[in-house]
Coordinates of C-alpha atoms (C1' of nucleotides) in Angstrom, one line a residue:
Chain A
M1 CA 3.1 31.5 -0.1
T2 CA 2.3 27.8 -0.1
R3 CA -1.2 28.3 1.7
S4 CA -3.4 30.4 -0.7
D5 CA -2.2 29.2 -4.0
T6 CA -3.5 25.5 -3.6
A7 CA -7.0 26.3 -2.8
K8 CA -8.2 27.8 -6.1
S9 CA -11.9 28.6 -5.5
R10 CA -12.8 29.0 -1.9
P11 CA -16.1 31.6 -1.8
R12 CA -15.6 31.2 1.8
G13 CA -19.3 30.7 2.2
G14 CA -21.4 27.9 2.1
L15 CA -22.1 26.1 5.7
A16 CA -23.5 22.6 6.2
D17 CA -22.2 20.1 3.7
K18 CA -18.6 20.6 4.4
R19 CA -18.3 17.0 5.9
R20 CA -19.2 15.4 2.7
A21 CA -16.6 17.9 1.0
I22 CA -13.9 16.6 3.3
L23 CA -14.8 13.0 3.0
T24 CA -14.7 13.3 -0.7
G25 CA -11.2 15.2 -0.5
A26 CA -9.8 12.9 1.7
L27 CA -10.9 9.8 -0.3
T28 CA -9.0 11.4 -3.5
V29 CA -5.8 12.2 -1.2
F30 CA -5.9 8.8 0.7
A31 CA -6.5 7.0 -2.3
R32 CA -3.5 8.8 -4.2
D33 CA -1.0 9.3 -1.4
G34 CA -1.6 6.8 1.1
Y35 CA -2.5 7.3 4.8
T36 CA 1.0 8.2 5.9
R37 CA 1.9 10.4 3.2
A38 CA -1.4 12.3 3.1
S39 CA -1.2 15.7 4.8
I40 CA -4.4 17.1 6.6
D41 CA -3.6 20.4 5.1
A42 CA -3.6 18.4 1.4
I43 CA -6.9 17.3 2.1
A44 CA -8.3 20.3 3.6
A45 CA -7.3 21.8 0.6
E46 CA -8.6 19.4 -1.8
A47 CA -12.0 19.8 -0.2
G48 CA -11.8 23.6 -0.3
V49 CA -11.9 23.7 3.4
S50 CA -9.8 24.9 6.4
T51 CA -7.5 22.8 8.0
R52 CA -9.1 23.6 11.3
T53 CA -12.4 22.6 10.0
V54 CA -11.3 19.3 9.5
Y55 CA -10.4 18.9 13.5
N56 CA -14.2 20.2 13.7
H57 CA -15.9 17.2 11.9
F58 CA -13.0 14.5 12.7
T59 CA -11.2 14.1 16.1
D60 CA -8.2 12.6 14.4
K61 CA -6.4 11.7 11.0
A62 CA -7.0 7.7 11.9
E63 CA -10.9 8.4 12.6
L64 CA -11.0 10.4 9.5
F65 CA -9.6 7.5 7.5
Q66 CA -11.8 5.0 9.4
S67 CA -14.6 7.1 8.0
V68 CA -13.5 7.4 4.3
I69 CA -12.9 3.9 3.6
Q70 CA -16.2 3.0 5.4
E71 CA -18.0 5.1 2.9
S72 CA -15.7 3.7 0.0
A73 CA -16.8 0.4 1.1
N74 CA -20.5 1.0 1.1
R75 CA -20.6 2.8 -2.1
A76 CA -18.4 0.3 -4.0
A77 CA -20.7 -2.6 -2.7
E78 CA -24.0 -0.7 -3.6
A79 CA -22.6 -0.3 -6.9
Q80 CA -21.2 -3.7 -7.4
I81 CA -24.2 -5.1 -6.0
A82 CA -26.5 -3.1 -8.6
V83 CA -24.0 -4.6 -11.1
I84 CA -24.8 -8.1 -9.8
D85 CA -28.5 -7.8 -9.8
R86 CA -28.9 -5.9 -12.9
H87 CA -27.3 -9.3 -14.7
F88 CA -28.1 -12.3 -12.7
H89 CA -31.9 -11.3 -13.2
K90 CA -32.3 -12.3 -16.7
I91 CA -29.9 -15.3 -17.1
T92 CA -31.1 -17.4 -20.1
D93 CA -27.8 -17.9 -22.1
L94 CA -25.3 -18.5 -19.4
E95 CA -22.0 -17.9 -21.2
Q96 CA -23.4 -14.5 -22.9
D97 CA -24.8 -13.3 -19.8
L98 CA -21.7 -14.1 -17.9
I99 CA -19.5 -12.0 -20.5
E100 CA -22.2 -9.0 -20.1
F101 CA -21.7 -9.4 -16.5
G102 CA -18.3 -9.4 -16.8
I103 CA -17.8 -6.6 -18.8
A104 CA -20.1 -4.4 -16.6
W105 CA -18.0 -5.6 -13.5
A106 CA -14.4 -4.9 -15.1
T107 CA -15.6 -1.5 -17.2
P108 CA -16.3 1.2 -14.6
M109 CA -12.9 0.5 -13.3
T110 CA -12.0 3.6 -15.8
A111 CA -13.7 6.7 -13.9
E112 CA -14.7 7.5 -9.9
H113 CA -14.3 3.7 -9.0
A114 CA -10.7 4.0 -9.7
K115 CA -10.3 5.9 -6.6
H116 CA -12.1 3.0 -4.3
F117 CA -9.6 0.6 -5.8
A118 CA -6.6 2.6 -5.1
L119 CA -7.8 3.0 -1.9
V120 CA -8.5 -0.6 -1.4
R121 CA -4.7 -1.3 -2.5
Q122 CA -3.6 1.2 0.7
I123 CA -5.9 -0.9 2.8
N124 CA -3.9 -3.9 1.7
A125 CA -0.5 -2.6 2.3
D126 CA -1.2 -0.8 5.6
A127 CA -3.5 -3.5 7.0
G128 CA -0.9 -3.9 9.9
H129 CA -1.2 -0.3 10.9
I130 CA -5.1 -0.3 10.9
P131 CA -6.9 -1.2 14.1
K132 CA -8.5 -4.8 14.0
E133 CA -12.1 -3.7 14.4
A134 CA -11.8 -1.0 11.5
I135 CA -10.5 -3.7 9.4
D136 CA -13.1 -6.0 9.9
A137 CA -16.0 -3.6 9.4
W138 CA -14.6 -2.5 6.3
Q139 CA -14.4 -6.0 5.1
Q140 CA -17.9 -6.6 6.0
A141 CA -19.1 -3.8 4.5
G142 CA -17.3 -4.4 1.4
P143 CA -15.8 -7.5 -0.2
Q144 CA -17.6 -9.7 2.1
R145 CA -20.9 -8.4 1.3
V146 CA -20.3 -8.2 -2.2
R147 CA -19.2 -11.8 -2.4
R148 CA -21.9 -13.3 -0.3
E149 CA -24.5 -11.4 -2.7
L150 CA -22.7 -13.1 -5.6
A151 CA -22.5 -16.5 -3.9
D152 CA -26.5 -16.5 -3.5
R153 CA -26.8 -15.5 -7.4
I154 CA -24.7 -18.5 -8.0
R155 CA -26.5 -20.8 -5.7
Q156 CA -29.5 -19.9 -7.4
L157 CA -27.9 -21.0 -10.8
A158 CA -27.0 -24.1 -9.4
D159 CA -30.5 -25.0 -8.2
R160 CA -31.4 -24.5 -11.8
G161 CA -28.9 -26.8 -12.9
L162 CA -26.5 -24.6 -14.9
L163 CA -23.9 -24.9 -12.4
R164 CA -22.1 -27.1 -9.8
G165 CA -23.6 -26.7 -6.6
D166 CA -20.4 -27.4 -4.5
D167 CA -19.0 -24.3 -2.5
P168 CA -20.8 -21.5 -4.0
E169 CA -18.8 -18.8 -2.0
R170 CA -15.6 -20.1 -4.0
T171 CA -17.1 -20.5 -7.2
A172 CA -18.1 -16.7 -6.7
I173 CA -14.7 -15.9 -5.9
H174 CA -13.5 -17.9 -8.6
L175 CA -15.8 -16.0 -11.4
V176 CA -14.4 -12.4 -10.0
L177 CA -10.9 -12.9 -10.0
L178 CA -11.2 -14.5 -13.6
V179 CA -13.0 -11.6 -15.2
S180 CA -11.0 -8.7 -13.3
D181 CA -7.9 -7.2 -14.7
V182 CA -4.3 -8.1 -13.1
E183 CA -2.1 -5.5 -13.0
P184 CA -3.1 -2.5 -10.9
S185 CA -2.7 0.7 -13.0
Y186 CA 0.9 0.6 -13.4
S187 CA 2.1 3.2 -16.0
A188 CA -1.6 4.2 -16.2
I189 CA -2.7 2.5 -19.1
T190 CA -6.3 1.9 -19.5
P191 CA -7.5 -1.1 -21.3
T192 CA -9.6 -0.8 -24.2
E193 CA -13.1 -1.8 -24.6
E194 CA -12.0 -4.6 -26.8
E195 CA -9.3 -5.6 -24.5
I196 CA -11.7 -5.6 -21.6
T197 CA -14.3 -8.1 -23.6
E198 CA -11.4 -10.0 -24.9
M199 CA -10.5 -10.7 -21.3
V200 CA -13.6 -11.4 -19.8
T201 CA -14.6 -13.3 -22.6
A202 CA -11.6 -15.7 -21.8
G203 CA -12.3 -15.7 -18.3
V204 CA -15.7 -16.5 -18.5
R205 CA -15.0 -19.3 -20.8
A206 CA -12.0 -20.6 -18.3
F207 CA -14.8 -20.1 -15.4
L208 CA -17.2 -22.4 -17.1
H209 CA -15.3 -24.8 -19.3
G210 CA -11.7 -24.8 -17.9
H211 CA -8.9 -25.1 -19.9
A212 CA -8.6 -28.7 -20.3
R213 CA -8.1 -29.7 -24.1
D214 CA -10.8 -32.7 -23.7
S215 CA -13.8 -30.0 -22.1
Chain B
M1 CA 17.4 6.4 25.3
T2 CA 15.7 5.8 22.4
R3 CA 18.9 4.9 20.3
S4 CA 20.8 2.4 22.3
D5 CA 18.1 0.3 23.3
T6 CA 16.7 -0.4 20.0
A7 CA 19.8 -2.7 18.9
K8 CA 20.4 -5.5 21.2
S9 CA 23.5 -7.3 19.8
R10 CA 25.9 -4.7 18.2
P11 CA 29.1 -6.7 18.6
R12 CA 30.4 -3.1 16.9
G13 CA 32.7 -5.1 14.5
G14 CA 32.4 -7.3 11.3
L15 CA 33.3 -5.1 8.2
A16 CA 32.2 -6.0 5.1
D17 CA 28.6 -7.7 4.3
K18 CA 27.2 -4.6 5.9
R19 CA 25.3 -4.2 2.5
R20 CA 23.6 -7.4 2.8
A21 CA 22.7 -6.7 6.4
I22 CA 21.0 -3.3 5.4
L23 CA 19.1 -4.7 2.7
T24 CA 17.7 -7.6 4.6
G25 CA 16.8 -5.0 7.5
A26 CA 15.2 -2.5 5.0
L27 CA 13.0 -5.9 3.4
T28 CA 11.6 -6.4 7.0
V29 CA 11.0 -2.9 7.6
F30 CA 9.8 -1.5 4.3
A31 CA 7.5 -4.6 4.0
R32 CA 6.0 -4.2 7.7
D33 CA 6.0 -0.2 7.4
G34 CA 5.8 0.8 3.9
Y35 CA 8.3 3.5 2.4
T36 CA 7.0 6.4 3.9
R37 CA 6.5 5.1 7.8
A38 CA 10.0 3.3 7.4
S39 CA 12.6 5.5 9.1
I40 CA 16.2 5.4 8.3
D41 CA 16.8 4.6 12.0
A42 CA 14.8 1.8 12.2
I43 CA 16.1 0.1 9.3
A44 CA 19.8 0.7 10.5
A45 CA 18.6 -0.9 14.1
E46 CA 16.8 -3.9 12.6
A47 CA 20.2 -4.3 10.2
G48 CA 22.4 -3.7 13.8
V49 CA 24.3 -1.1 11.9
S50 CA 24.6 2.9 12.6
T51 CA 22.6 5.2 10.6
R52 CA 25.4 6.5 9.3
T53 CA 26.5 3.6 7.5
V54 CA 23.1 3.4 5.6
Y55 CA 23.9 6.3 4.0
N56 CA 27.6 5.4 3.2
H57 CA 26.1 2.4 1.2
F58 CA 23.1 4.1 -0.6
T59 CA 22.7 7.7 -1.5
D60 CA 18.8 8.0 -0.8
K61 CA 16.2 6.4 1.0
A62 CA 14.8 6.1 -2.4
E63 CA 18.0 4.1 -4.0
L64 CA 17.5 1.9 -1.0
F65 CA 14.3 1.0 -1.6
Q66 CA 14.4 0.6 -5.1
S67 CA 17.6 -1.7 -4.6
V68 CA 15.3 -3.7 -1.8
I69 CA 12.2 -4.0 -4.2
Q70 CA 14.7 -5.4 -7.2
E71 CA 16.5 -7.8 -5.0
S72 CA 13.2 -8.8 -3.6
A73 CA 11.9 -9.4 -7.1
N74 CA 14.9 -11.6 -7.9
R75 CA 14.8 -13.7 -5.2
A76 CA 10.9 -14.3 -5.5
A77 CA 11.0 -14.9 -8.8
E78 CA 14.2 -17.5 -8.5
A79 CA 12.0 -19.4 -6.0
Q80 CA 8.9 -19.6 -8.0
I81 CA 10.5 -20.6 -11.2
A82 CA 12.4 -23.2 -9.3
V83 CA 8.7 -24.4 -7.9
I84 CA 7.6 -24.0 -11.5
D85 CA 10.4 -26.2 -12.9
R86 CA 10.4 -29.0 -10.4
H87 CA 6.6 -29.7 -10.7
F88 CA 6.0 -29.0 -14.7
H89 CA 9.1 -31.5 -15.4
K90 CA 7.1 -34.7 -14.8
I91 CA 4.1 -34.1 -15.5
T92 CA 2.1 -37.5 -16.0
D93 CA -1.4 -37.0 -14.2
L94 CA -2.4 -33.6 -15.0
E95 CA -4.9 -32.9 -12.5
Q96 CA -2.9 -34.7 -9.5
D97 CA 0.6 -33.1 -10.9
L98 CA -1.3 -29.5 -11.1
I99 CA -2.7 -29.9 -7.4
E100 CA 0.9 -30.4 -6.2
F101 CA 2.4 -27.5 -7.9
G102 CA -0.5 -25.4 -6.6
I103 CA 0.5 -26.7 -3.1
A104 CA 4.0 -25.6 -3.5
W105 CA 2.9 -22.8 -4.8
A106 CA 0.8 -21.6 -2.2
T107 CA 2.6 -22.9 0.7
P108 CA 5.9 -20.8 1.1
M109 CA 3.2 -17.8 2.0
T110 CA 4.2 -18.8 5.4
A111 CA 7.6 -18.2 6.1
E112 CA 10.3 -15.8 4.6
H113 CA 8.3 -15.1 1.4
A114 CA 5.6 -13.6 3.6
K115 CA 7.8 -10.3 3.4
H116 CA 8.3 -10.5 -0.2
F117 CA 4.6 -10.2 -0.7
A118 CA 3.9 -7.6 1.8
L119 CA 6.5 -5.4 0.3
V120 CA 4.6 -6.6 -3.2
R121 CA 1.3 -4.7 -1.8
Q122 CA 3.8 -2.3 -0.6
I123 CA 4.4 -1.5 -4.4
N124 CA 1.2 -1.8 -5.6
A125 CA -0.3 0.9 -2.9
D126 CA 2.8 3.1 -3.8
A127 CA 3.0 2.6 -7.6
G128 CA 2.2 6.3 -8.0
H129 CA 4.9 7.7 -5.9
I130 CA 7.7 5.4 -7.5
P131 CA 9.8 6.4 -10.7
K132 CA 8.1 4.7 -13.5
E133 CA 11.8 3.1 -14.5
A134 CA 11.9 1.7 -11.3
I135 CA 8.4 0.0 -11.4
D136 CA 9.1 -1.5 -15.1
A137 CA 12.5 -3.1 -13.9
W138 CA 11.0 -4.6 -11.2
Q139 CA 8.0 -5.8 -13.1
Q140 CA 10.5 -7.3 -15.6
A141 CA 12.7 -8.8 -13.1
G142 CA 9.8 -10.3 -10.9
P143 CA 5.9 -10.9 -12.2
Q144 CA 6.7 -10.8 -16.0
R145 CA 9.6 -13.0 -15.6
V146 CA 7.8 -16.0 -13.7
R147 CA 4.7 -15.5 -16.1
R148 CA 6.7 -16.0 -19.2
E149 CA 8.3 -18.9 -17.6
L150 CA 4.9 -20.5 -16.7
A151 CA 3.4 -19.7 -19.9
D152 CA 6.3 -21.6 -21.6
R153 CA 5.7 -24.4 -19.8
I154 CA 1.8 -24.4 -20.6
R155 CA 2.8 -24.2 -24.2
Q156 CA 4.7 -27.3 -23.6
L157 CA 1.4 -29.1 -22.2
A158 CA -0.6 -27.5 -25.1
D159 CA 1.7 -29.2 -27.3
R160 CA 1.2 -32.6 -25.8
G161 CA -2.5 -31.9 -26.3
L162 CA -3.1 -31.8 -22.4
L163 CA -4.3 -28.0 -22.4
R164 CA -5.8 -25.6 -25.0
G165 CA -3.0 -23.9 -26.7
D166 CA -4.6 -20.5 -27.3
D167 CA -3.0 -17.6 -25.3
P168 CA -1.1 -19.4 -22.6
E169 CA 0.1 -16.1 -21.3
R170 CA -3.7 -15.4 -20.0
T171 CA -3.8 -19.2 -19.2
A172 CA -0.8 -18.7 -17.0
I173 CA -2.5 -15.6 -15.2
H174 CA -5.7 -17.7 -14.8
L175 CA -3.8 -20.8 -13.4
V176 CA -1.9 -18.4 -10.5
L177 CA -5.1 -16.6 -10.2
L178 CA -7.2 -19.9 -9.5
V179 CA -4.2 -21.4 -6.8
S180 CA -3.6 -18.4 -5.0
D181 CA -5.1 -17.4 -1.7
V182 CA -7.3 -14.3 -1.9
E183 CA -7.1 -12.0 1.2
P184 CA -3.8 -11.3 2.0
S185 CA -3.1 -11.7 5.8
Y186 CA -5.9 -9.5 7.3
S187 CA -6.2 -10.8 10.9
A188 CA -2.7 -13.0 10.4
I189 CA -4.5 -16.1 10.2
T190 CA -2.1 -18.7 8.4
P191 CA -4.4 -21.1 6.6
T192 CA -3.4 -24.9 7.7
E193 CA -2.5 -27.3 5.3
E194 CA -5.8 -28.7 4.9
E195 CA -7.2 -25.6 4.1
I196 CA -4.6 -24.8 1.4
T197 CA -5.1 -28.5 0.1
E198 CA -8.7 -27.6 -0.7
M199 CA -8.4 -24.4 -2.0
V200 CA -5.7 -25.6 -4.5
T201 CA -7.8 -28.7 -5.4
A202 CA -11.0 -26.8 -6.1
G203 CA -8.8 -24.2 -8.0
V204 CA -7.2 -26.8 -10.2
R205 CA -10.3 -28.5 -10.9
A206 CA -12.1 -25.0 -12.1
F207 CA -9.1 -24.4 -13.9
L208 CA -9.5 -27.8 -15.6
H209 CA -12.8 -28.1 -16.2
G210 CA -14.7 -24.9 -15.1
H211 CA -17.7 -24.9 -13.2
A212 CA -20.2 -25.6 -15.7
R213 CA -22.7 -28.5 -15.0
D214 CA -22.3 -30.6 -18.4
S215 CA -18.3 -30.3 -18.1
Chain C
dT1 C1' 52.8 -3.3 13.0
dA2 C1' 51.8 0.8 9.9
dA3 C1' 48.3 2.5 6.9
dT4 C1' 44.4 2.8 4.4
dA5 C1' 39.0 2.2 4.6
dA6 C1' 34.9 1.3 6.9
dT7 C1' 32.0 2.0 10.8
dT8 C1' 30.3 4.2 14.6
dG9 C1' 28.5 7.8 17.9
dC10 C1' 27.1 12.3 18.3
dC11 C1' 25.4 16.6 17.1
dA12 C1' 23.1 19.7 13.9
dT13 C1' 20.2 21.5 10.6
dG14 C1' 16.0 21.9 8.3
dC15 C1' 11.7 21.0 7.1
dA16 C1' 6.6 18.8 7.1
dC17 C1' 3.3 17.9 9.8
dG18 C1' -0.5 16.7 13.4
dT19 C1' -2.8 19.5 16.5
dT20 C1' -4.5 22.9 19.3
dG21 C1' -5.9 27.7 20.8
dT22 C1' -7.9 32.0 19.9
dA23 C1' -9.6 35.9 17.8
dT24 C1' -12.3 37.1 13.7
dT25 C1' -15.6 36.8 10.2
dG26 C1' -19.7 34.8 7.5
dT27 C1' -24.2 32.6 7.5
dA28 C1' -28.9 31.3 9.2
dG29 C1' -33.0 31.7 11.8
dC30 C1' -35.6 35.0 14.9
Chain D
dG1 C1' -30.6 43.8 12.6
dC2 C1' -29.6 40.3 16.8
dT3 C1' -27.9 36.3 18.4
dA4 C1' -26.0 31.6 18.2
dC5 C1' -23.0 28.5 15.7
dA6 C1' -19.9 27.3 12.1
dA7 C1' -16.0 28.3 9.3
dT8 C1' -11.7 30.8 9.0
dA9 C1' -6.9 32.8 9.9
dC10 C1' -3.1 32.6 11.8
dA11 C1' 0.1 31.3 15.0
dA12 C1' 2.3 28.2 17.5
dC13 C1' 4.3 23.9 19.9
dG14 C1' 6.2 19.5 19.7
dT15 C1' 7.9 15.9 17.1
dG16 C1' 9.6 12.8 13.9
dC17 C1' 12.5 11.9 10.4
dA18 C1' 15.8 12.6 6.3
dT19 C1' 20.5 14.0 5.8
dG20 C1' 25.1 15.7 6.4
dG21 C1' 29.5 16.7 9.1
dC22 C1' 33.5 15.3 12.0
dA23 C1' 36.2 13.2 14.8
dA24 C1' 37.3 9.0 17.6
dT25 C1' 37.2 3.8 16.5
dT26 C1' 37.9 -0.2 14.8
dA27 C1' 38.9 -3.8 10.9
dT28 C1' 41.6 -4.8 6.6
dT29 C1' 45.7 -5.0 3.9
dA30 C1' 50.4 -4.9 3.2

DNA sequence: TAATAATTGCCATGCACGTTGTATTGTAGC
DNA sequence: GCTACAATACAACGTGCATGGCAATTATTA
C-alpha cells in the first residue's frame, strides 16, 4: 500500500523524455532531503517513473546525483549570467543600476531557483563524501564561472573609472555577498519585495561607499 | 569483527564524564557525516563508549543531535564573543584595529572550530528535517546572539562618530561577511596566514570605504 | 566490604533502502 | 499487424542501522 498511492498520475505511457523527468524529480528530492535521505523510490515516484527505469538511465545513485548537481549548476549559472548581462550592459547611474542588479539577483530566490540553492547547501554539507572531481566540475560550471563573468564586468567598470581596479575577483565576491540574503530559508519566511529592496540598497551603498563616517 | 577493532583504547573503566565524551564524539561524527549518515555505532566508537551507553544518556538519535548543536552553538558563540570583546575594547586606529579583529575572527577556522562550522553547514542543509523549536533555540544561542553583540559594539563606534549609525545590525552582518572566507573547505585547502591577512584587509577596506573610485 | 548505579557485550527485531533479475506490457516504426 | 526496444510490476537479496532487552561486570558510595 506504499507503492501505488505515492504516484498520483502515472498514465503509464510516454516514452522518450523519461530521463529529463528523472533529473527534475531527483533535483526536487535531493534538494529537499539531501543525498543520503533521498531514496530512489521517492525520486522515481516524484518523476512519475518506475524505480527500475531510474537504474535504466543511471548506473548509480551517485551518478544520478552528480548528473543532477551538474545540470543544476549549469542552469543556475545561465540564469545568473543572464541577470549580469542584462544589468551591466547599460550602466549609467552606478548606484541606481547596481541596486536594480542586486534586486534582480536576490529576487528569483522565491521560485524555482530555491531548489537550486537548497541543493547547493546539500553539496556544501556533503562535500566530504562527494568525489573531488565532481566537486571541481560543479564549481567550475557554476560558482566559478559566474564569478569570473561578474569580475569581467567589474573590470570594465574599473576601466571606465567608476570602480577601483585592484582585484576585480574579490570585488565581485564582495558585491555578491552584500546583495545576498543571509539565513537560508529557516522558518520558510519569504522576504517581501520591500525588504529585498532595502537589503539590496544597503548592500550596494556599503559596497560603493563603505560604512565609515567620513566617506 | 567490525565492533572490537574500531575502538582502540577502551580501558573499560572511567565512569562519570561519559556524557561529555559522547557529546564530543557525536560532534565529530555529525560534523563529518551529517545526521543521516552518522550512525550511533560510529559515534559510540568515536567516544570510546558502548553503543548501549549512548541510549542510556540520550533517548533518541534526534535528541542527541539537538544536544550537540546546542552545545556547539554555545561554545562557538562564547569563542566569537570573546574575540569581539577583546578587539573592540581598545579601538584607536579604526582600520588597523578592525583588520586585527578580522584576522582573529577568520583564523581560528584552522583548528577545533572547523568542526563547528561543518556542523553549521549540516544544519543549514538539513533545516527542513529539524524541528523548528530546535532551529530557533540554536539560532538564538548562536548566530543571533553573536550578531547582537557585534551590533552593540558597532553602535558604540557610531556614537563615537567613527561609523554611520543607521542599522547597526546590518552593518554587523556586512562586516562579518566581508572578513569571512567563502568556499567552505572544498579540497581541504587551508589558507595561509598571508592569504587571510590579505582577504581581511581587503574586506575591512571595502567595509569602511567601499569600492567606488571617488571614495 | 556491601550495596547501588552505571557500563558493557551480545543478541534480537524490524525496517528502510540500494540494487538486480525477470517476465510482461506498452510504444514506435516498418 | 509485427518487431525491437523501453518501461513497468514484482519479487528478492543483502545490508546497514536504530532501538531494546538482559545478564554480567565494573565503578561509586556508604
